[in-house]
Coordinates of C-alpha atoms in Angstrom, one line a residue:
Chain J
V9 CA -169.7 4.4 132.8
K10 CA -167.7 7.6 131.9
V11 CA -169.2 9.3 135.0
A12 CA -168.2 6.4 137.2
L13 CA -164.7 6.4 135.7
R14 CA -164.4 10.1 136.5
Q15 CA -165.2 9.4 140.1
I16 CA -162.4 6.9 140.5
P17 CA -159.8 9.5 141.6
L18 CA -162.3 10.9 144.1
I19 CA -163.1 7.5 145.5
A20 CA -159.4 6.7 145.8
L21 CA -158.8 10.0 147.6
V22 CA -161.6 9.3 150.0
L23 CA -160.4 5.8 150.6
A24 CA -156.8 7.1 151.2
M25 CA -158.1 9.7 153.7
L26 CA -160.2 7.1 155.5
T27 CA -157.2 4.8 155.7
A28 CA -155.1 7.7 157.0
I29 CA -157.7 8.6 159.6
G30 CA -158.0 5.0 160.6
A31 CA -154.2 4.8 161.0
V32 CA -154.2 7.9 163.2
A33 CA -157.2 6.8 165.2
A34 CA -155.8 3.4 166.0
P35 CA -152.0 3.7 166.1
K36 CA -150.0 0.6 167.1
D37 CA -148.7 1.4 170.6
D38 CA -144.9 0.9 170.4
T39 CA -144.2 2.4 173.9
I40 CA -141.5 0.5 175.7
A41 CA -142.0 -0.4 179.3
I42 CA -139.0 -0.9 181.6
I43 CA -140.1 -3.5 184.1
V44 CA -138.7 -4.9 187.4
N45 CA -139.9 -7.7 189.6
R46 CA -143.0 -6.7 191.5
S47 CA -141.3 -7.4 194.9
S48 CA -138.7 -4.8 194.2
P49 CA -139.0 -1.6 196.2
V50 CA -138.0 0.4 193.1
K51 CA -141.0 2.4 192.0
E52 CA -139.5 4.4 189.2
L53 CA -136.2 4.8 187.3
G54 CA -134.8 7.5 185.0
E55 CA -133.3 6.8 181.6
R56 CA -129.8 7.6 182.9
E57 CA -130.1 5.1 185.7
I58 CA -131.3 2.4 183.3
K59 CA -128.4 3.1 180.9
Q60 CA -126.0 2.8 183.9
I61 CA -127.6 -0.5 184.8
Y62 CA -127.4 -1.8 181.3
T63 CA -123.7 -0.7 181.0
N64 CA -122.8 -2.1 184.5
A65 CA -122.1 1.3 186.0
I66 CA -124.7 0.2 188.6
L67 CA -124.4 -3.4 189.8
R68 CA -126.8 -3.5 192.7
W69 CA -130.2 -2.2 193.6
P70 CA -129.4 0.6 196.1
E71 CA -132.6 0.0 198.1
E72 CA -131.8 -3.7 198.9
N73 CA -128.1 -3.9 198.0
T74 CA -129.0 -7.0 195.9
P75 CA -127.3 -7.7 192.5
I76 CA -129.3 -6.7 189.5
V77 CA -130.2 -9.3 186.9
I78 CA -130.4 -7.7 183.5
F79 CA -132.5 -9.1 180.6
D80 CA -132.2 -8.1 177.0
L81 CA -133.8 -9.0 173.7
S82 CA -132.0 -10.3 170.7
I83 CA -130.3 -7.9 168.3
S84 CA -132.8 -8.3 165.6
D85 CA -135.8 -7.4 167.8
P86 CA -137.2 -4.0 166.9
V87 CA -138.0 -3.3 170.6
R88 CA -134.3 -3.8 171.4
R89 CA -133.3 -1.5 168.6
K90 CA -135.6 1.2 169.9
F91 CA -134.4 0.7 173.5
S92 CA -130.8 0.6 172.6
N93 CA -130.9 3.8 170.5
A94 CA -133.1 5.6 173.0
V95 CA -131.5 4.5 176.3
I96 CA -127.9 3.3 175.6
G97 CA -127.4 5.7 172.7
R98 CA -125.8 3.1 170.4
S99 CA -127.1 0.6 167.9
P100 CA -127.8 -2.9 169.2
E101 CA -125.0 -4.3 167.0
K102 CA -122.4 -2.0 168.5
V103 CA -123.6 -2.7 172.0
A104 CA -123.6 -6.5 171.3
E105 CA -120.0 -6.2 170.0
D106 CA -118.9 -4.4 173.2
W107 CA -120.5 -7.1 175.3
A108 CA -119.0 -9.9 173.1
H109 CA -115.6 -8.4 173.5
L110 CA -116.0 -8.3 177.3
K111 CA -117.4 -11.8 177.3
I112 CA -114.8 -13.4 175.1
T113 CA -112.1 -11.9 177.4
N114 CA -114.1 -12.9 180.5
Q115 CA -114.1 -9.3 181.7
A116 CA -117.9 -8.9 181.7
V117 CA -119.0 -8.2 185.3
N118 CA -122.8 -8.5 184.9
P119 CA -123.7 -9.0 181.2
P120 CA -127.4 -8.8 180.2
I121 CA -129.0 -12.2 179.6
T122 CA -130.5 -12.3 176.1
L123 CA -133.9 -13.9 175.7
K124 CA -135.7 -14.5 172.5
S125 CA -139.2 -13.2 173.3
Q126 CA -140.8 -10.4 175.2
R127 CA -143.2 -12.9 177.0
L128 CA -140.1 -14.8 178.2
I129 CA -138.6 -11.5 179.6
I130 CA -141.9 -10.8 181.4
K131 CA -141.9 -14.3 182.9
R132 CA -138.3 -14.2 183.9
V133 CA -138.5 -10.7 185.5
A134 CA -141.6 -11.9 187.3
L135 CA -139.8 -14.9 188.6
K136 CA -136.4 -13.4 189.4
K137 CA -136.0 -11.0 192.3
G138 CA -133.8 -8.1 191.4
A139 CA -134.5 -8.5 187.7
I140 CA -134.9 -5.8 185.2
G141 CA -136.0 -6.0 181.6
Y142 CA -137.9 -4.1 178.9
V143 CA -140.8 -5.0 176.6
A144 CA -143.4 -3.4 174.5
K145 CA -145.9 -2.0 177.0
R146 CA -148.9 -3.6 175.2
M147 CA -147.3 -7.1 176.0
I148 CA -147.8 -6.7 179.7
E149 CA -151.0 -8.2 181.1
K150 CA -152.7 -7.4 184.4
D151 CA -151.7 -10.5 186.2
D152 CA -148.0 -10.3 185.3
K153 CA -146.0 -10.0 188.5
V154 CA -143.9 -7.1 187.2
R155 CA -143.8 -3.4 187.8
I156 CA -143.3 -0.7 185.2
V157 CA -140.7 1.8 186.3
L158 CA -140.4 3.8 183.1
T159 CA -142.0 4.1 179.8
I160 CA -140.3 5.2 176.6
K161 CA -142.6 6.5 173.8
Chain D
M22 CA -172.6 -24.2 185.3
N23 CA -170.6 -27.2 186.4
H24 CA -170.3 -26.9 190.1
I25 CA -167.9 -29.1 192.0
S26 CA -169.4 -30.0 195.4
A27 CA -167.4 -30.3 198.5
R28 CA -168.3 -34.0 198.6
N29 CA -166.4 -34.8 195.5
A30 CA -163.6 -32.4 196.2
A31 CA -161.4 -35.0 198.0
P32 CA -161.2 -37.6 195.2
L33 CA -160.7 -34.8 192.7
A34 CA -157.9 -33.4 194.8
R35 CA -156.3 -36.9 194.9
A36 CA -156.8 -37.2 191.1
L37 CA -155.2 -33.8 190.7
L38 CA -152.3 -34.9 192.9
F39 CA -151.8 -38.0 190.8
V40 CA -151.9 -36.0 187.5
L41 CA -149.4 -33.5 189.0
A42 CA -147.2 -36.3 190.2
L43 CA -147.0 -37.5 186.6
L44 CA -146.5 -33.9 185.3
L45 CA -144.0 -33.2 188.0
F46 CA -141.7 -35.9 186.7
A47 CA -139.4 -33.0 186.2
S48 CA -139.6 -31.7 189.8
P49 CA -136.5 -31.1 191.9
G50 CA -134.4 -34.1 192.4
A51 CA -136.0 -35.9 189.5
S52 CA -134.5 -36.0 186.1
I53 CA -135.6 -35.8 182.6
A54 CA -134.1 -36.9 179.3
N55 CA -133.0 -34.4 176.8
D56 CA -133.1 -34.7 173.0
E57 CA -130.1 -36.9 172.9
G58 CA -131.5 -39.2 175.5
Q59 CA -129.1 -38.1 178.2
T60 CA -130.5 -37.9 181.6
I61 CA -130.0 -34.5 183.2
P62 CA -130.6 -33.7 186.9
Q63 CA -133.2 -31.0 187.3
D64 CA -131.7 -29.6 190.4
A65 CA -128.6 -28.5 188.7
E66 CA -127.7 -24.8 188.8
A67 CA -129.0 -22.8 185.9
P68 CA -126.3 -20.2 185.3
D69 CA -127.0 -17.1 183.4
S70 CA -124.4 -17.8 180.9
A71 CA -126.3 -20.8 179.8
E72 CA -129.2 -18.6 178.7
P73 CA -130.2 -18.7 175.0
V74 CA -128.3 -16.0 173.3
E75 CA -128.2 -14.5 169.9
G76 CA -125.9 -16.1 167.4
A77 CA -126.4 -19.6 168.8
P78 CA -125.9 -22.5 166.3
D79 CA -128.9 -23.8 164.5
D80 CA -129.0 -27.2 166.2
R81 CA -129.1 -25.5 169.6
D82 CA -131.8 -23.1 168.3
A83 CA -133.8 -26.1 167.1
R84 CA -133.4 -27.8 170.5
M85 CA -134.4 -24.6 172.3
E86 CA -137.4 -24.4 170.0
R87 CA -138.5 -27.9 170.9
L88 CA -137.9 -27.3 174.6
E89 CA -139.9 -24.1 174.4
K90 CA -142.8 -26.0 172.7
Q91 CA -142.7 -28.7 175.4
N92 CA -142.6 -26.0 178.0
A93 CA -145.6 -24.2 176.5
E94 CA -147.6 -27.4 176.4
L95 CA -146.7 -28.2 180.0
L96 CA -147.7 -24.7 181.1
K97 CA -151.0 -24.9 179.2
E98 CA -151.8 -28.1 181.1
L99 CA -150.9 -26.4 184.3
R100 CA -153.1 -23.5 183.6
V101 CA -156.1 -25.9 183.2
L102 CA -155.2 -27.5 186.5
R103 CA -155.0 -24.1 188.2
K104 CA -158.5 -23.2 187.0
R105 CA -159.7 -26.5 188.4
V106 CA -158.0 -25.8 191.7
E107 CA -159.6 -22.4 191.9
K108 CA -163.0 -24.0 191.5
L109 CA -162.2 -26.4 194.3
E110 CA -161.3 -23.5 196.5
K111 CA -164.8 -22.2 196.3
P112 CA -167.1 -25.2 196.4
A113 CA -170.8 -24.6 196.0
M114 CA -172.0 -24.7 199.6
A115 CA -175.5 -25.1 200.8
A116 CA -177.2 -22.2 202.6
P117 CA -175.4 -21.5 206.0
G118 CA -177.2 -22.8 209.1
T119 CA -178.7 -25.8 207.3
E120 CA -177.9 -29.4 208.1
E121 CA -176.7 -29.9 204.6
H122 CA -174.2 -27.0 205.0
E123 CA -172.8 -28.5 208.2
A124 CA -172.4 -31.8 206.4
E125 CA -170.6 -30.2 203.5
E126 CA -168.3 -28.3 205.9
A127 CA -167.4 -31.5 207.7
T128 CA -166.7 -33.3 204.4
F129 CA -164.5 -30.4 203.2
S130 CA -162.1 -31.0 206.0
K131 CA -159.1 -29.1 207.0
E132 CA -156.8 -31.8 205.5
Q133 CA -158.4 -31.4 202.1
A134 CA -158.0 -27.7 202.2
E135 CA -154.3 -28.2 203.0
A136 CA -154.0 -30.6 200.2
L137 CA -155.5 -28.1 197.8
E138 CA -153.1 -25.5 199.1
E139 CA -150.3 -27.9 198.5
I140 CA -151.4 -28.4 195.0
K141 CA -151.5 -24.7 194.4
E142 CA -148.0 -24.4 195.7
R143 CA -146.8 -27.2 193.5
V144 CA -148.4 -25.6 190.5
E145 CA -146.6 -22.4 191.2
L146 CA -143.3 -24.3 191.6
V147 CA -143.8 -26.3 188.4
E148 CA -144.5 -23.1 186.5
S149 CA -141.2 -21.6 187.6
E150 CA -139.3 -24.9 187.2
T151 CA -140.5 -25.6 183.7
E152 CA -139.2 -22.2 182.9
E153 CA -135.8 -23.1 184.3
T154 CA -135.8 -26.6 182.8
K155 CA -134.3 -25.6 179.5
F156 CA -131.6 -23.5 181.2
S157 CA -130.7 -26.5 183.4
I158 CA -130.3 -28.6 180.3
L159 CA -128.0 -26.1 178.7
S160 CA -126.0 -25.6 181.9
G161 CA -125.0 -29.2 181.8
L162 CA -122.9 -28.4 178.7
V163 CA -119.6 -26.6 178.5
N164 CA -119.9 -23.3 176.9
V165 CA -117.7 -23.2 173.8
S166 CA -116.9 -19.9 172.1
G167 CA -114.0 -18.4 170.2
Y168 CA -112.9 -16.8 167.0
A169 CA -111.2 -17.7 163.8
D170 CA -109.6 -15.7 161.0
A171 CA -108.1 -16.3 157.6
E172 CA -105.8 -13.8 155.9
F173 CA -104.1 -13.0 152.7
H174 CA -100.9 -11.3 153.6
F175 CA -99.0 -9.3 151.0
T176 CA -95.6 -7.8 151.8
D177 CA -92.6 -6.4 150.1
D178 CA -90.4 -7.3 153.1
H179 CA -87.5 -9.3 151.6
E180 CA -87.5 -11.7 154.5
E181 CA -91.2 -12.7 154.1
Q182 CA -93.3 -14.0 151.3
S183 CA -96.8 -13.0 150.4
R184 CA -99.1 -15.8 151.4
F185 CA -102.4 -17.0 152.7
R186 CA -102.4 -17.5 156.4
I187 CA -104.7 -19.4 158.7
H188 CA -103.9 -17.1 161.4
H189 CA -106.0 -17.9 164.5
L190 CA -108.3 -20.5 165.7
S191 CA -109.0 -19.8 169.3
L192 CA -111.4 -21.8 171.4
F193 CA -112.7 -20.7 174.7
F194 CA -114.2 -23.3 177.1
K195 CA -116.3 -22.0 180.0
K196 CA -118.0 -24.0 182.6
E197 CA -120.0 -23.0 185.7
I198 CA -118.7 -25.5 188.2
Q199 CA -120.8 -24.2 191.1
D200 CA -122.7 -21.1 191.7
R201 CA -119.6 -19.0 192.4
W202 CA -116.9 -21.2 190.8
K203 CA -116.1 -21.1 187.1
F204 CA -113.6 -22.7 184.8
F205 CA -112.3 -20.7 181.9
S206 CA -109.7 -21.6 179.2
E207 CA -108.5 -20.4 175.9
V208 CA -106.6 -22.7 173.6
E209 CA -105.1 -21.0 170.6
Y210 CA -104.1 -22.7 167.4
E211 CA -102.0 -20.3 165.4
D212 CA -101.0 -20.9 161.7
A213 CA -103.0 -24.2 161.6
P214 CA -100.4 -26.2 163.5
L215 CA -99.3 -29.6 162.4
M216 CA -97.5 -32.2 164.4
E217 CA -96.8 -35.5 162.8
G218 CA -95.0 -38.6 163.9
D219 CA -93.6 -41.4 161.8
D220 CA -94.2 -45.1 162.6
D221 CA -91.1 -46.1 160.5
T222 CA -88.6 -44.4 162.8
A223 CA -87.0 -46.3 165.6
L224 CA -89.1 -44.5 168.1
P225 CA -92.7 -44.3 166.9
T226 CA -93.3 -41.2 168.9
D227 CA -90.6 -39.2 167.2
L228 CA -91.9 -35.9 165.8
V229 CA -90.8 -35.8 162.2
E230 CA -92.8 -32.7 161.2
G231 CA -94.2 -29.8 163.2
H232 CA -95.1 -26.2 162.6
G233 CA -97.6 -23.6 163.8
K234 CA -98.4 -23.0 167.5
I235 CA -100.7 -24.5 170.0
F236 CA -100.9 -22.4 173.1
V237 CA -102.9 -22.5 176.2
E238 CA -103.3 -18.8 176.4
Q239 CA -105.6 -18.8 179.4
M240 CA -106.6 -21.4 181.9
Y241 CA -107.9 -20.5 185.3
I242 CA -110.4 -21.3 188.0
E243 CA -112.4 -18.4 188.9
Y244 CA -114.1 -17.7 192.2
R245 CA -116.6 -14.8 192.4
P246 CA -118.0 -14.5 196.0
I247 CA -119.8 -11.3 195.2
I248 CA -120.6 -9.6 192.0
E249 CA -117.8 -6.9 192.5
L250 CA -115.0 -9.3 193.4
D251 CA -113.4 -11.9 191.2
V252 CA -110.4 -14.2 192.1
R253 CA -108.6 -16.1 189.4
F254 CA -106.0 -18.9 189.9
G255 CA -104.1 -20.1 186.9
R256 CA -102.9 -18.5 183.6
F257 CA -104.5 -15.3 182.6
L258 CA -103.9 -12.4 180.2
T259 CA -101.6 -10.0 182.1
P260 CA -103.9 -7.2 183.1
A261 CA -102.0 -4.2 181.6
G262 CA -103.3 -1.3 179.5
I263 CA -106.1 -2.0 177.0
W264 CA -104.8 -4.1 174.1
N265 CA -103.2 -6.8 176.2
I266 CA -106.7 -7.7 177.4
Y267 CA -109.0 -6.4 174.7
H268 CA -107.3 -7.5 171.5
Y269 CA -109.5 -10.2 169.9
P270 CA -109.7 -9.8 166.1
P271 CA -113.5 -9.7 165.7
Y272 CA -113.6 -6.6 167.9
V273 CA -110.4 -4.6 167.0
P274 CA -110.0 -2.9 163.6
T275 CA -106.6 -4.3 162.7
Q276 CA -105.0 -7.7 162.4
T277 CA -101.6 -6.5 163.6
R278 CA -101.1 -5.5 167.2
P279 CA -99.4 -2.3 168.4
L280 CA -95.6 -2.7 168.6
I281 CA -95.5 -2.2 172.4
V282 CA -97.9 -5.0 173.1
R283 CA -95.9 -8.0 174.6
S284 CA -92.7 -6.0 174.4
V285 CA -93.1 -4.3 177.8
F286 CA -95.7 -6.3 179.8
P287 CA -95.8 -10.1 179.4
Q288 CA -98.6 -11.5 177.3
V289 CA -99.8 -14.0 180.0
S290 CA -99.1 -14.5 183.7
D291 CA -99.3 -17.7 185.7
G292 CA -100.4 -16.9 189.2
M293 CA -103.3 -15.4 191.1
Q294 CA -105.3 -12.3 190.3
L295 CA -107.8 -10.3 192.3
W296 CA -110.2 -8.1 190.4
N297 CA -112.4 -5.6 192.1
T298 CA -115.1 -3.4 190.5
L299 CA -116.2 -0.4 192.5
T300 CA -119.2 1.6 191.3
M301 CA -120.0 5.0 192.7
G302 CA -122.7 7.3 191.3
G303 CA -122.3 5.9 187.8
A304 CA -118.5 6.0 187.9
V305 CA -116.6 2.7 187.7
L306 CA -113.2 1.9 189.2
D307 CA -111.7 -1.4 188.2
T308 CA -108.6 -2.7 190.0
H309 CA -106.6 -5.8 189.1
L310 CA -103.9 -6.9 191.5
Y311 CA -101.9 -10.1 190.8
V312 CA -98.9 -12.1 191.7
S313 CA -97.3 -14.4 189.2
N314 CA -94.1 -16.3 188.2
G315 CA -92.9 -13.4 186.2
S316 CA -90.2 -14.3 183.6
G317 CA -90.1 -18.0 183.2
N318 CA -93.8 -18.6 182.7
P319 CA -94.9 -21.4 182.9
G320 CA -93.9 -22.5 186.4
K321 CA -91.6 -25.2 185.0
T322 CA -89.2 -22.6 183.7
D323 CA -89.4 -20.3 186.7
F324 CA -86.0 -20.8 188.3
N325 CA -86.1 -18.3 191.1
E326 CA -88.0 -17.7 194.3
N327 CA -89.0 -14.1 193.3
K328 CA -92.5 -13.7 192.2
A329 CA -93.7 -10.9 190.0
V330 CA -96.3 -8.4 191.2
G331 CA -98.6 -6.3 189.1
A332 CA -101.5 -3.9 189.2
R333 CA -103.9 -2.2 186.8
V334 CA -106.5 0.4 187.5
N335 CA -109.1 1.7 185.1
F336 CA -111.4 4.6 185.9
A337 CA -114.5 5.4 183.9
P338 CA -116.1 8.6 185.3
G339 CA -119.8 8.5 185.0
I340 CA -120.1 12.1 183.9
L341 CA -118.0 11.5 180.8
D342 CA -119.7 8.8 178.8
G343 CA -117.4 6.4 177.0
F344 CA -114.2 7.7 178.6
D345 CA -111.7 5.4 180.4
I346 CA -108.3 6.3 181.8
G347 CA -105.9 4.1 183.7
G348 CA -102.4 2.9 184.6
S349 CA -100.5 -0.4 184.9
Y350 CA -97.4 -1.6 186.8
Y351 CA -95.5 -4.9 186.7
G352 CA -92.3 -5.7 188.7
E353 CA -90.2 -8.8 188.5
K354 CA -86.8 -10.3 188.8
S355 CA -85.8 -12.6 186.0
N356 CA -84.1 -15.9 186.2
S357 CA -80.8 -14.3 185.4
G358 CA -81.3 -11.7 188.2
D359 CA -82.4 -8.7 186.0
R360 CA -84.8 -6.5 187.7
R361 CA -87.6 -5.1 185.5
H362 CA -90.1 -2.5 186.3
S363 CA -92.8 -2.0 183.7
Y364 CA -95.3 0.9 183.8
G365 CA -98.0 2.1 181.5
A366 CA -100.8 4.6 181.0
H367 CA -103.9 4.2 178.8
L368 CA -106.8 6.2 177.6
R369 CA -109.9 5.5 175.6
A370 CA -112.5 8.1 174.7
R371 CA -115.6 7.6 172.6
Y372 CA -117.5 10.5 171.2
G373 CA -120.5 9.5 169.1
N374 CA -119.1 7.1 166.4
L375 CA -115.5 8.3 167.0
T376 CA -113.2 6.3 169.3
L377 CA -109.7 7.3 170.4
Q378 CA -107.5 4.8 172.1
G379 CA -103.9 5.3 173.2
E380 CA -101.3 3.6 175.3
F381 CA -97.9 4.4 176.5
A382 CA -95.7 1.7 178.2
G383 CA -92.1 1.6 179.3
R384 CA -89.8 -0.8 181.1
K385 CA -86.7 -0.1 183.2
N386 CA -84.3 -3.0 182.9
D387 CA -81.7 -3.1 185.7
M388 CA -79.3 -5.8 184.5
G389 CA -78.0 -8.1 187.1
D390 CA -75.0 -9.5 185.2
G391 CA -73.1 -6.2 184.9
A392 CA -74.5 -5.4 181.5
V393 CA -75.7 -1.8 180.7
D394 CA -79.0 -0.9 182.2
Y395 CA -81.5 0.3 179.6
D396 CA -85.2 1.2 179.1
N397 CA -87.5 0.1 176.4
M398 CA -90.7 2.0 175.6
G399 CA -93.3 2.8 173.1
A400 CA -96.7 4.2 172.4
Y401 CA -99.5 4.1 170.0
G402 CA -102.6 6.2 169.2
Q403 CA -105.5 4.8 167.3
L404 CA -108.6 6.6 166.0
S405 CA -111.5 4.7 164.6
Y406 CA -114.8 5.8 163.1
D407 CA -117.9 3.7 162.8
V408 CA -120.3 4.5 160.0
G409 CA -123.1 2.0 159.4
K410 CA -121.5 -1.4 158.8
W411 CA -118.1 0.2 158.2
T412 CA -115.3 1.0 160.5
L413 CA -112.4 3.2 159.4
A414 CA -109.3 3.2 161.5
G415 CA -105.8 4.7 161.6
R416 CA -103.0 4.0 164.0
Y417 CA -99.6 5.5 164.7
D418 CA -97.0 3.2 166.4
W419 CA -93.6 3.9 167.9
Y420 CA -91.3 1.6 169.8
D421 CA -87.8 2.0 171.1
A422 CA -86.3 -1.4 172.0
D423 CA -83.3 0.0 173.8
D424 CA -82.8 3.7 174.7
S425 CA -79.0 3.2 175.3
M426 CA -78.6 2.5 171.6
D427 CA -79.1 4.8 168.7
D428 CA -81.0 4.0 165.5
D429 CA -83.2 1.2 166.8
E430 CA -86.6 2.9 166.9
I431 CA -89.4 1.5 164.8
F432 CA -92.4 3.4 163.5
R433 CA -95.5 2.0 161.9
Y434 CA -98.4 3.7 160.2
T435 CA -101.6 1.7 159.8
G436 CA -104.8 2.3 158.0
A437 CA -107.7 -0.1 158.1
I438 CA -111.2 -0.5 156.7
N439 CA -113.6 -3.0 158.3
Y440 CA -116.9 -4.2 156.9
H441 CA -119.2 -5.8 159.5
F442 CA -121.3 -8.4 157.6
A443 CA -122.9 -9.2 160.9
H444 CA -122.1 -8.4 164.5
N445 CA -119.9 -11.5 164.5
V446 CA -118.5 -11.6 161.0
V447 CA -116.0 -8.9 159.9
G448 CA -114.1 -8.4 156.7
K449 CA -110.9 -6.3 157.1
L450 CA -108.4 -4.6 154.8
E451 CA -105.3 -3.3 156.5
Y452 CA -102.3 -1.4 155.2
D453 CA -99.1 -1.0 157.2
Y454 CA -96.0 0.9 156.5
N455 CA -93.0 -0.1 158.7
E456 CA -90.2 2.4 159.1
F457 CA -86.9 1.6 160.7
E458 CA -84.5 4.1 162.1
D459 CA -81.7 1.6 161.6
P460 CA -80.2 2.2 158.2
L461 CA -79.4 -1.5 157.8
M462 CA -83.1 -2.3 158.1
E463 CA -85.2 -1.9 155.0
N464 CA -88.6 -0.2 155.4
F465 CA -91.5 -2.3 154.1
H466 CA -95.2 -2.3 153.3
E467 CA -97.8 -4.8 154.2
V468 CA -101.4 -5.3 153.0
I469 CA -103.6 -7.8 154.9
A470 CA -107.0 -8.9 153.8
A471 CA -108.8 -10.9 156.4
I472 CA -112.2 -12.5 157.2
V473 CA -112.8 -12.8 160.9
I474 CA -115.6 -14.5 162.8
A475 CA -116.6 -14.9 166.4
I476 CA -117.9 -18.3 167.4
G477 CA -120.5 -19.2 169.9
D478 CA -122.7 -17.5 172.5
L479 CA -121.2 -14.1 172.8

């Protein structure tokens, strides 16, 4: 029994290492994919362009001259937090406050449409010509009619 | 494997059509009942503003949840139908060249193929329409939003008392009338207004008590033919500077407004406004042009034929993130014949969590009745810093009501701390020191503690 008890730290260490290896071997992919409707001629976009779209500095797709329809996730969504910090450069709360101020004064030109789930964003982008949205890349299935124009790791 | 032969394809297609007809009760032109039992046309426009947004009330959330569930069930059924249609598309045919194959070909006629194609199209349509259904339901409602705040106001000003104040209850009503037409209004209730009549008086409608303010601050019909152009008819906030438009308590750090606001440019204008947004390589140029009654808003108190004209430009160069600069002009002739020319410049710069905002505004008053012409002018500079849920702000204010007179300038020094309980709930603590050049006026201090909320889908 004493021998077995002495082995406990060793067993714990091995288990911890195996867990760590497992975590490294199968990390949860939290890459964000920026998606557009598949009919869009846009093949790829840069982070700066996406920020300009999400802040209304670009209102139309230059290739088609059609208005851009912007989809966003809710403030509490971790995917939005990552997108907001990485692309917009501000927290989702601050960005939401800015939009709310523009909306309450009716000065918002083309505010993002907030949807509650990533699946809904994929569906809406697939249905709406000129749409742009973002979701976790792993959420996109083969038959979704969307195109990835940028990924953010 | 369960093959569906061409011979039984036709009755199955008819059966599918029947099932779809039942499912497509919610197809264009038809109507469905919502949770309250109201019948809502399905071919109504589904404006973007009616999308589910964060911060929606619980009952709306619950309704959305139910709708999403119904929607998911409908889509599930449709997926099953699609699979069956796919099977029908590829019937198990007998070997080509055989008599049996020819018979099957004949049975699986062109009409049936077309019918199947039609079913496929209907399935596609229903998938997209069920997605839109919930938005159609919401678009039937008027969008209500707004803000409210309650304060405790402490002052050592001898003319005022320290008190609780139900400062604002402002309600915004928005409605997409048509694709490009929108109605927008803001009704403000200030200081919890009370108006009361008395049945005992000779005239039952006599107002025996009244205080507070009810004000239709905005009411206009909006036409947006293209995304960059917006035309407004009615009463709107006078587009001048920054604070006159962007001043709503949940989104500004102080409860008091800068001294120049409403002293140089009018708060609201009744008329027509053209707003154009021009984007070029990441830069944005906003232009507001408007014509209005000028002094004497509303129209019933406009006793002259002269109309006021105004303009505001705001430029945000793309290369400087968070930087805006602009100017405003407003010219009018008052009812008493005074000519007034107001002009202003504004700037806003954001660097990281630090925001600097400043405005200067002045008005030349050419008096028509032989009185002495004068200018009134003022400025403010405000610096705010966001750190986590906190916002710290400081502001310096200056206002000269009449440059032809000595000792009438006012200075105000403001410090404020905000705590954002949520993106739409803010607690504020503000300190103001008001200093008067006029020796007859007594300087005073104010402390305002406020809780402010934004209401609705913002």
